[in-house]
């Protein structure tokens, strides 16, 4: 149910008010109650603004919980769609909100699955991602498997239309299999995803980013299973693709380049080449430093992890003196993260 617009407060003023209240809500329950009041007065405007604010707060836990309560109190279809449309690609602060919004949308879609199975399967894929982000891996695996099964059937009837969907579903399913320890099935599934996406790239270069994502996962899975040379080749191909994409559109592809670089560095270590591992991990650190400065909510933890991996690579390369600085920086970042979000 939509609420009446809030008079006398433009978006800039509302954003500033929510920021002040979000910071205060950590220690003052009255501030959280004030956020609830603002949401109730104009949910369709305040909730998206609140989502912007949550991603910028140092300690967003209480504020994000208040947003979650607001969505539960106003869970009509229009408001839920509004939340899904405004969710950032990655936000630790909003993970639970993303899961709830996906659940509410999926609940309605599943009632009509026989009428539009493709829409239901796409919602399942999105739900998988949000479950994974909030740590609910087993539930994510079930959703991913269901989505893959639906798109397998759809691709049989209309391969041209649903092959891109099948590639995404197989990729998501493979990732969840890995996350839940089923690495043998994960490797088989990601091989299929790569095959599908290579076929798509023969149609158009627009599918190159998705191929690179699957190659990155394939490389890591192959290395994990002892196929190190094959895994290294897949990882290098993923990095090459993302380097080209990030050169043209850094905002879209630098985060994926950083992930691919981090995985490739680990593969060089397994391959017994610590020098290459150090060089690649240093590049990963540089990219994530830049990203964490721009969006700490999404990237600061990954930056700290990359620093730690780089220090380990330096130590294994017998460059222990150089390893000290990234270790110290990583520890300091992790200390700040724990202090701002102790839960």
mmCIF file of C-alpha atoms in Angstrom:
data_model
loop_
_atom_site.group_PDB
_atom_site.id
_atom_site.type_symbol
_atom_site.label_atom_id
_atom_site.label_comp_id
_atom_site.label_asym_id
_atom_site.label_seq_id
_atom_site.Cartn_x
_atom_site.Cartn_y
_atom_site.Cartn_z
ATOM 1 C CA UNK A 1 0.000 0.000 0.000
ATOM 2 C CA UNK A 2 1.585 3.302 -1.090
ATOM 3 C CA UNK A 3 1.710 6.133 1.431
ATOM 4 C CA UNK A 4 1.092 9.827 0.857
ATOM 5 C CA UNK A 5 4.084 11.898 -0.324
ATOM 6 C CA UNK A 6 5.965 13.673 2.447
ATOM 7 C CA UNK A 7 5.497 17.443 2.026
ATOM 8 C CA UNK A 8 8.191 20.079 2.496
ATOM 9 C CA UNK A 9 11.229 17.805 2.215
ATOM 10 C CA UNK A 10 13.161 17.379 -1.025
ATOM 11 C CA UNK A 11 15.357 14.344 -1.716
ATOM 12 C CA UNK A 12 18.569 16.080 -0.645
ATOM 13 C CA UNK A 13 17.092 17.146 2.685
ATOM 14 C CA UNK A 14 15.587 13.704 3.239
ATOM 15 C CA UNK A 15 18.921 12.024 2.465
ATOM 16 C CA UNK A 16 20.728 14.268 4.952
ATOM 17 C CA UNK A 17 18.083 13.619 7.619
ATOM 18 C CA UNK A 18 18.345 9.862 7.119
ATOM 19 C CA UNK A 19 22.151 10.043 7.289
ATOM 20 C CA UNK A 20 22.081 11.886 10.616
ATOM 21 C CA UNK A 21 19.484 9.496 12.020
ATOM 22 C CA UNK A 22 21.356 6.461 10.685
ATOM 23 C CA UNK A 23 24.534 7.490 12.480
ATOM 24 C CA UNK A 24 22.646 8.229 15.687
ATOM 25 C CA UNK A 25 20.615 5.000 15.592
ATOM 26 C CA UNK A 26 23.646 2.946 16.657
ATOM 27 C CA UNK A 27 23.448 4.376 20.187
ATOM 28 C CA UNK A 28 20.054 6.078 20.373
ATOM 29 C CA UNK A 29 16.884 4.001 19.818
ATOM 30 C CA UNK A 30 14.872 7.209 19.414
ATOM 31 C CA UNK A 31 16.767 7.852 16.162
ATOM 32 C CA UNK A 32 15.768 4.437 14.809
ATOM 33 C CA UNK A 33 12.153 5.190 15.714
ATOM 34 C CA UNK A 34 12.419 8.494 13.832
ATOM 35 C CA UNK A 35 13.585 6.586 10.740
ATOM 36 C CA UNK A 36 10.557 4.303 11.091
ATOM 37 C CA UNK A 37 8.308 7.370 11.205
ATOM 38 C CA UNK A 38 9.880 8.848 8.061
ATOM 39 C CA UNK A 39 9.488 5.545 6.227
ATOM 40 C CA UNK A 40 5.832 5.270 7.213
ATOM 41 C CA UNK A 41 5.097 8.796 5.990
ATOM 42 C CA UNK A 42 6.416 8.198 2.452
ATOM 43 C CA UNK A 43 7.686 4.624 2.046
ATOM 44 C CA UNK A 44 8.095 4.688 -1.744
ATOM 45 C CA UNK A 45 10.446 7.683 -1.613
ATOM 46 C CA UNK A 46 12.169 7.155 1.732
ATOM 47 C CA UNK A 47 13.057 3.479 1.346
ATOM 48 C CA UNK A 48 15.204 3.928 -1.807
ATOM 49 C CA UNK A 49 16.867 6.996 -0.241
ATOM 50 C CA UNK A 50 17.508 4.987 2.918
ATOM 51 C CA UNK A 51 19.150 2.257 0.847
ATOM 52 C CA UNK A 52 21.538 4.846 -0.621
ATOM 53 C CA UNK A 53 22.376 6.095 2.870
ATOM 54 C CA UNK A 54 22.898 2.606 4.362
ATOM 55 C CA UNK A 55 25.672 1.821 1.892
ATOM 56 C CA UNK A 56 27.607 4.900 3.056
ATOM 57 C CA UNK A 57 27.274 4.530 6.845
ATOM 58 C CA UNK A 58 30.248 3.242 8.839
ATOM 59 C CA UNK A 59 27.985 1.106 11.031
ATOM 60 C CA UNK A 60 24.741 0.472 9.123
ATOM 61 C CA UNK A 61 23.421 -2.526 11.076
ATOM 62 C CA UNK A 62 20.669 -0.803 13.129
ATOM 63 C CA UNK A 63 19.675 1.474 10.259
ATOM 64 C CA UNK A 64 19.481 -1.437 7.791
ATOM 65 C CA UNK A 65 17.378 -3.406 10.276
ATOM 66 C CA UNK A 66 14.959 -0.466 10.429
ATOM 67 C CA UNK A 67 14.714 -0.452 6.624
ATOM 68 C CA UNK A 68 14.023 -4.185 6.726
ATOM 69 C CA UNK A 69 11.221 -3.647 9.254
ATOM 70 C CA UNK A 70 9.825 -0.922 6.997
ATOM 71 C CA UNK A 71 9.658 -3.268 4.021
ATOM 72 C CA UNK A 72 7.961 -5.953 6.113
ATOM 73 C CA UNK A 73 5.332 -3.412 7.156
ATOM 74 C CA UNK A 74 4.747 -2.223 3.560
ATOM 75 C CA UNK A 75 5.220 -5.379 1.481
ATOM 76 C CA UNK A 76 2.897 -4.590 -1.427
ATOM 77 C CA UNK A 77 4.141 -5.454 -4.907
ATOM 78 C CA UNK A 78 5.002 -1.895 -5.973
ATOM 79 C CA UNK A 79 7.170 -1.237 -2.918
ATOM 80 C CA UNK A 80 8.969 -4.576 -3.225
ATOM 81 C CA UNK A 81 9.740 -3.936 -6.907
ATOM 82 C CA UNK A 82 11.024 -0.488 -5.960
ATOM 83 C CA UNK A 83 13.463 -2.050 -3.487
ATOM 84 C CA UNK A 84 14.726 -4.583 -6.029
ATOM 85 C CA UNK A 85 15.208 -1.843 -8.628
ATOM 86 C CA UNK A 86 17.312 0.262 -6.236
ATOM 87 C CA UNK A 87 19.465 -2.466 -4.696
ATOM 88 C CA UNK A 88 23.178 -1.896 -5.382
ATOM 89 C CA UNK A 89 25.034 -4.797 -6.997
ATOM 90 C CA UNK A 90 26.982 -5.458 -3.812
ATOM 91 C CA UNK A 91 26.162 -4.237 -0.328
ATOM 92 C CA UNK A 92 26.860 -6.069 2.901
ATOM 93 C CA UNK A 93 24.593 -3.620 4.714
ATOM 94 C CA UNK A 94 21.558 -4.466 2.598
ATOM 95 C CA UNK A 95 21.977 -8.233 2.230
ATOM 96 C CA UNK A 96 18.985 -9.128 4.443
ATOM 97 C CA UNK A 97 16.811 -6.505 2.762
ATOM 98 C CA UNK A 98 17.698 -8.011 -0.625
ATOM 99 C CA UNK A 99 16.751 -11.502 0.539
ATOM 100 C CA UNK A 100 13.380 -10.367 1.899
ATOM 101 C CA UNK A 101 12.513 -8.398 -1.240
ATOM 102 C CA UNK A 102 13.442 -11.383 -3.412
ATOM 103 C CA UNK A 103 11.375 -13.738 -1.250
ATOM 104 C CA UNK A 104 8.308 -11.519 -1.429
ATOM 105 C CA UNK A 105 8.579 -11.203 -5.219
ATOM 106 C CA UNK A 106 9.303 -14.892 -5.702
ATOM 107 C CA UNK A 107 6.343 -15.921 -3.557
ATOM 108 C CA UNK A 108 4.008 -14.188 -5.989
ATOM 109 C CA UNK A 109 5.857 -15.478 -9.070
ATOM 110 C CA UNK A 110 5.772 -19.099 -7.926
ATOM 111 C CA UNK A 111 1.981 -18.921 -7.716
ATOM 112 C CA UNK A 112 2.050 -18.251 -11.473
ATOM 113 C CA UNK A 113 5.080 -20.379 -12.419
ATOM 114 C CA UNK A 114 3.140 -22.467 -14.935
ATOM 115 C CA UNK A 115 2.131 -19.274 -16.785
ATOM 116 C CA UNK A 116 5.619 -17.730 -16.872
ATOM 117 C CA UNK A 117 8.359 -20.209 -15.887
ATOM 118 C CA UNK A 118 11.110 -17.982 -17.324
ATOM 119 C CA UNK A 119 10.195 -15.093 -15.001
ATOM 120 C CA UNK A 120 10.132 -17.454 -12.023
ATOM 121 C CA UNK A 121 13.523 -18.910 -12.960
ATOM 122 C CA UNK A 122 15.078 -15.441 -13.295
ATOM 123 C CA UNK A 123 13.756 -14.478 -9.870
ATOM 124 C CA UNK A 124 15.216 -17.695 -8.462
ATOM 125 C CA UNK A 125 18.621 -16.703 -9.848
ATOM 126 C CA UNK A 126 18.408 -13.298 -8.189
ATOM 127 C CA UNK A 127 17.238 -14.927 -4.975
ATOM 128 C CA UNK A 128 20.250 -17.273 -5.137
ATOM 129 C CA UNK A 129 22.629 -14.320 -5.294
ATOM 130 C CA UNK A 130 21.019 -12.567 -2.331
ATOM 131 C CA UNK A 131 20.934 -15.762 -0.239
ATOM 132 C CA UNK A 132 24.627 -16.319 -0.946
ATOM 133 C CA UNK A 133 25.436 -12.727 0.056
ATOM 134 C CA UNK A 134 23.654 -13.189 3.387
ATOM 135 C CA UNK A 135 25.385 -16.517 4.129
ATOM 136 C CA UNK A 136 22.367 -18.795 3.522
ATOM 137 C CA UNK A 137 24.238 -21.133 1.179
ATOM 138 C CA UNK A 138 22.132 -24.294 1.416
ATOM 139 C CA UNK A 139 18.978 -22.362 0.581
ATOM 140 C CA UNK A 140 20.878 -20.668 -2.224
ATOM 141 C CA UNK A 141 21.922 -24.049 -3.619
ATOM 142 C CA UNK A 142 18.308 -25.245 -3.736
ATOM 143 C CA UNK A 143 17.178 -22.066 -5.501
ATOM 144 C CA UNK A 144 20.060 -22.272 -7.997
ATOM 145 C CA UNK A 145 19.338 -25.914 -8.810
ATOM 146 C CA UNK A 146 15.663 -25.146 -9.360
ATOM 147 C CA UNK A 147 16.515 -22.232 -11.670
ATOM 148 C CA UNK A 148 18.961 -24.351 -13.680
ATOM 149 C CA UNK A 149 16.353 -27.094 -14.062
ATOM 150 C CA UNK A 150 13.743 -24.644 -15.334
ATOM 151 C CA UNK A 151 16.105 -23.114 -17.877
ATOM 152 C CA UNK A 152 17.273 -26.554 -19.047
ATOM 153 C CA UNK A 153 13.658 -27.303 -19.978
ATOM 154 C CA UNK A 154 13.104 -23.891 -21.558
ATOM 155 C CA UNK A 155 16.296 -24.152 -23.641
ATOM 156 C CA UNK A 156 15.142 -27.485 -25.078
ATOM 157 C CA UNK A 157 12.037 -25.797 -26.496
ATOM 158 C CA UNK A 158 13.644 -22.465 -27.448
ATOM 159 C CA UNK A 159 17.446 -22.635 -27.419
ATOM 160 C CA UNK A 160 17.957 -19.331 -29.230
ATOM 161 C CA UNK A 161 15.868 -17.439 -26.676
ATOM 162 C CA UNK A 162 16.939 -19.129 -23.447
ATOM 163 C CA UNK A 163 20.598 -20.079 -24.005
ATOM 164 C CA UNK A 164 21.830 -16.880 -22.238
ATOM 165 C CA UNK A 165 19.548 -17.691 -19.292
ATOM 166 C CA UNK A 166 20.842 -21.258 -19.203
ATOM 167 C CA UNK A 167 24.435 -20.011 -19.099
ATOM 168 C CA UNK A 168 23.651 -17.746 -16.134
ATOM 169 C CA UNK A 169 21.759 -20.492 -14.338
ATOM 170 C CA UNK A 170 24.538 -23.059 -14.805
ATOM 171 C CA UNK A 171 27.117 -20.533 -13.604
ATOM 172 C CA UNK A 172 25.086 -19.691 -10.493
ATOM 173 C CA UNK A 173 24.458 -23.358 -9.763
ATOM 174 C CA UNK A 174 28.175 -24.181 -10.117
ATOM 175 C CA UNK A 175 29.127 -21.388 -7.721
ATOM 176 C CA UNK A 176 26.645 -22.613 -5.117
ATOM 177 C CA UNK A 177 27.878 -26.202 -5.499
ATOM 178 C CA UNK A 178 31.403 -24.951 -4.788
ATOM 179 C CA UNK A 179 30.187 -22.863 -1.843
ATOM 180 C CA UNK A 180 28.540 -25.915 -0.262
ATOM 181 C CA UNK A 181 31.512 -28.235 -0.812
ATOM 182 C CA UNK A 182 30.219 -30.218 -3.811
ATOM 183 C CA UNK A 183 33.261 -29.397 -5.920
ATOM 184 C CA UNK A 184 33.080 -32.392 -8.245
ATOM 185 C CA UNK A 185 29.578 -31.471 -9.395
ATOM 186 C CA UNK A 186 30.619 -27.833 -9.383
ATOM 187 C CA UNK A 187 33.450 -28.508 -11.843
ATOM 188 C CA UNK A 188 31.173 -30.456 -14.192
ATOM 189 C CA UNK A 189 28.557 -27.709 -14.062
ATOM 190 C CA UNK A 190 30.957 -24.810 -14.646
ATOM 191 C CA UNK A 191 32.438 -26.665 -17.640
ATOM 192 C CA UNK A 192 28.934 -26.724 -19.121
ATOM 193 C CA UNK A 193 28.484 -23.019 -18.356
ATOM 194 C CA UNK A 194 31.731 -22.212 -20.207
ATOM 195 C CA UNK A 195 30.637 -24.283 -23.209
ATOM 196 C CA UNK A 196 27.291 -22.477 -23.343
ATOM 197 C CA UNK A 197 28.897 -19.061 -23.011
ATOM 198 C CA UNK A 198 31.521 -19.772 -25.668
ATOM 199 C CA UNK A 199 28.669 -20.664 -28.001
ATOM 200 C CA UNK A 200 26.997 -17.362 -27.122
ATOM 201 C CA UNK A 201 30.223 -15.418 -27.798
ATOM 202 C CA UNK A 202 30.194 -16.814 -31.318
ATOM 203 C CA UNK A 203 26.953 -14.852 -31.744
ATOM 204 C CA UNK A 204 28.061 -11.620 -30.078
ATOM 205 C CA UNK A 205 30.852 -10.067 -27.967
ATOM 206 C CA UNK A 206 28.177 -8.820 -25.574
ATOM 207 C CA UNK A 207 28.505 -12.185 -23.795
ATOM 208 C CA UNK A 208 32.269 -11.828 -23.163
ATOM 209 C CA UNK A 209 31.859 -10.606 -19.545
ATOM 210 C CA UNK A 210 29.770 -13.664 -18.691
ATOM 211 C CA UNK A 211 32.280 -15.988 -20.369
ATOM 212 C CA UNK A 212 35.091 -14.391 -18.353
ATOM 213 C CA UNK A 213 33.165 -14.922 -15.113
ATOM 214 C CA UNK A 214 32.717 -18.613 -15.871
ATOM 215 C CA UNK A 215 36.344 -19.027 -16.994
ATOM 216 C CA UNK A 216 37.454 -17.496 -13.689
ATOM 217 C CA UNK A 217 35.407 -20.015 -11.703
ATOM 218 C CA UNK A 218 36.520 -22.852 -13.990
ATOM 219 C CA UNK A 219 40.174 -21.951 -13.462
ATOM 220 C CA UNK A 220 39.824 -21.965 -9.686
ATOM 221 C CA UNK A 221 37.880 -25.246 -9.709
ATOM 222 C CA UNK A 222 40.390 -26.970 -11.993
ATOM 223 C CA UNK A 223 43.302 -25.869 -9.822
ATOM 224 C CA UNK A 224 41.467 -27.042 -6.707
ATOM 225 C CA UNK A 225 41.029 -30.493 -8.289
ATOM 226 C CA UNK A 226 44.712 -30.734 -9.262
ATOM 227 C CA UNK A 227 44.419 -29.754 -12.963
ATOM 228 C CA UNK A 228 46.816 -26.865 -12.493
ATOM 229 C CA UNK A 229 47.979 -26.181 -16.048
ATOM 230 C CA UNK A 230 44.432 -26.236 -17.418
ATOM 231 C CA UNK A 231 43.233 -24.090 -14.522
ATOM 232 C CA UNK A 232 46.015 -21.553 -15.059
ATOM 233 C CA UNK A 233 45.121 -21.229 -18.742
ATOM 234 C CA UNK A 234 41.443 -20.611 -17.921
ATOM 235 C CA UNK A 235 42.358 -18.056 -15.254
ATOM 236 C CA UNK A 236 44.690 -16.187 -17.604
ATOM 237 C CA UNK A 237 42.006 -16.060 -20.282
ATOM 238 C CA UNK A 238 39.521 -14.635 -17.754
ATOM 239 C CA UNK A 239 41.996 -11.921 -16.728
ATOM 240 C CA UNK A 240 42.736 -11.010 -20.357
ATOM 241 C CA UNK A 241 39.039 -10.565 -21.101
ATOM 242 C CA UNK A 242 38.398 -8.475 -17.976
ATOM 243 C CA UNK A 243 41.474 -6.316 -18.642
ATOM 244 C CA UNK A 244 40.057 -5.371 -22.027
ATOM 245 C CA UNK A 245 36.603 -4.729 -20.596
ATOM 246 C CA UNK A 246 37.910 -2.693 -17.634
ATOM 247 C CA UNK A 247 40.079 -0.557 -19.911
ATOM 248 C CA UNK A 248 36.948 0.617 -21.725
ATOM 249 C CA UNK A 249 34.468 0.627 -18.817
ATOM 250 C CA UNK A 250 36.291 0.560 -15.452
ATOM 251 C CA UNK A 251 33.202 1.323 -13.369
ATOM 252 C CA UNK A 252 31.500 -1.824 -14.640
ATOM 253 C CA UNK A 253 34.386 -4.278 -14.753
ATOM 254 C CA UNK A 254 37.191 -3.366 -12.334
ATOM 255 C CA UNK A 255 35.648 -5.328 -9.453
ATOM 256 C CA UNK A 256 35.445 -8.451 -11.603
ATOM 257 C CA UNK A 257 39.002 -7.879 -12.811
ATOM 258 C CA UNK A 258 40.147 -7.740 -9.175
ATOM 259 C CA UNK A 259 38.451 -11.061 -8.402
ATOM 260 C CA UNK A 260 40.030 -12.697 -11.449
ATOM 261 C CA UNK A 261 43.467 -11.316 -10.534
ATOM 262 C CA UNK A 262 43.144 -12.630 -6.980
ATOM 263 C CA UNK A 263 42.239 -16.100 -8.221
ATOM 264 C CA UNK A 264 45.036 -16.066 -10.795
ATOM 265 C CA UNK A 265 47.576 -15.135 -8.107
ATOM 266 C CA UNK A 266 46.507 -18.162 -6.058
ATOM 267 C CA UNK A 267 46.860 -20.341 -9.133
ATOM 268 C CA UNK A 268 50.404 -19.118 -9.786
ATOM 269 C CA UNK A 269 51.236 -20.084 -6.197
ATOM 270 C CA UNK A 270 49.852 -23.582 -6.753
ATOM 271 C CA UNK A 271 51.785 -23.758 -10.017
ATOM 272 C CA UNK A 272 54.999 -23.108 -8.086
ATOM 273 C CA UNK A 273 55.761 -19.622 -9.409
ATOM 274 C CA UNK A 274 55.822 -17.244 -6.412
ATOM 275 C CA UNK A 275 57.248 -14.383 -8.479
ATOM 276 C CA UNK A 276 54.238 -14.312 -10.806
ATOM 277 C CA UNK A 277 51.935 -14.754 -7.807
ATOM 278 C CA UNK A 278 53.385 -11.620 -6.185
ATOM 279 C CA UNK A 279 53.115 -9.563 -9.367
ATOM 280 C CA UNK A 280 49.491 -10.524 -9.964
ATOM 281 C CA UNK A 281 48.434 -10.123 -6.320
ATOM 282 C CA UNK A 282 50.009 -6.643 -6.284
ATOM 283 C CA UNK A 283 47.819 -5.689 -9.240
ATOM 284 C CA UNK A 284 44.774 -7.066 -7.411
ATOM 285 C CA UNK A 285 45.609 -4.911 -4.371
ATOM 286 C CA UNK A 286 45.953 -1.790 -6.532
ATOM 287 C CA UNK A 287 42.534 -2.295 -8.129
ATOM 288 C CA UNK A 288 40.790 -3.023 -4.817
ATOM 289 C CA UNK A 289 42.431 -0.062 -3.093
ATOM 290 C CA UNK A 290 40.861 2.187 -5.688
ATOM 291 C CA UNK A 291 37.475 0.465 -5.426
ATOM 292 C CA UNK A 292 37.406 0.520 -1.611
ATOM 293 C CA UNK A 293 38.109 4.261 -1.625
ATOM 294 C CA UNK A 294 35.074 4.729 -3.884
ATOM 295 C CA UNK A 295 32.698 2.287 -2.138
ATOM 296 C CA UNK A 296 33.940 0.905 1.195
ATOM 297 C CA UNK A 297 30.697 -0.941 1.978
ATOM 298 C CA UNK A 298 31.138 -3.156 -1.076
ATOM 299 C CA UNK A 299 34.927 -3.461 -1.271
ATOM 300 C CA UNK A 300 36.760 -2.715 1.987
ATOM 301 C CA UNK A 301 36.671 -6.290 3.295
ATOM 302 C CA UNK A 302 37.833 -7.610 -0.082
ATOM 303 C CA UNK A 303 40.670 -5.082 -0.046
ATOM 304 C CA UNK A 304 41.774 -6.278 3.397
ATOM 305 C CA UNK A 305 41.674 -9.892 2.192
ATOM 306 C CA UNK A 306 43.693 -8.989 -0.913
ATOM 307 C CA UNK A 307 46.339 -7.295 1.249
ATOM 308 C CA UNK A 308 46.589 -10.429 3.376
ATOM 309 C CA UNK A 309 46.917 -12.676 0.303
ATOM 310 C CA UNK A 310 49.571 -10.370 -1.149
ATOM 311 C CA UNK A 311 51.537 -10.520 2.103
ATOM 312 C CA UNK A 312 51.353 -14.323 2.040
ATOM 313 C CA UNK A 313 52.583 -14.373 -1.558
ATOM 314 C CA UNK A 314 55.503 -12.105 -0.658
ATOM 315 C CA UNK A 315 56.417 -14.322 2.292
ATOM 316 C CA UNK A 316 56.358 -17.450 0.117
ATOM 317 C CA UNK A 317 58.609 -15.670 -2.364
ATOM 318 C CA UNK A 318 61.063 -15.077 0.514
ATOM 319 C CA UNK A 319 60.347 -11.324 0.482
ATOM 320 C CA UNK A 320 59.381 -11.175 4.147
ATOM 321 C CA UNK A 321 60.450 -7.596 4.777
ATOM 322 C CA UNK A 322 58.083 -6.396 2.045
ATOM 323 C CA UNK A 323 55.251 -8.518 3.478
ATOM 324 C CA UNK A 324 55.080 -6.543 6.735
ATOM 325 C CA UNK A 325 53.403 -3.389 5.387
ATOM 326 C CA UNK A 326 50.395 -5.104 3.740
ATOM 327 C CA UNK A 327 49.890 -7.275 6.843
ATOM 328 C CA UNK A 328 49.812 -4.223 9.109
ATOM 329 C CA UNK A 329 47.382 -2.421 6.789
ATOM 330 C CA UNK A 330 45.128 -5.487 6.560
ATOM 331 C CA UNK A 331 45.011 -5.873 10.349
ATOM 332 C CA UNK A 332 44.125 -2.206 10.784
ATOM 333 C CA UNK A 333 41.333 -2.430 8.209
ATOM 334 C CA UNK A 334 39.915 -5.567 9.821
ATOM 335 C CA UNK A 335 40.028 -3.879 13.229
ATOM 336 C CA UNK A 336 38.008 -0.959 11.852
ATOM 337 C CA UNK A 337 35.520 -3.324 10.212
ATOM 338 C CA UNK A 338 35.005 -5.265 13.450
ATOM 339 C CA UNK A 339 34.553 -2.068 15.461
ATOM 340 C CA UNK A 340 31.972 -0.654 13.045
ATOM 341 C CA UNK A 341 30.081 -3.936 12.619
ATOM 342 C CA UNK A 342 30.813 -6.184 15.612
ATOM 343 C CA UNK A 343 27.929 -8.559 14.870
#
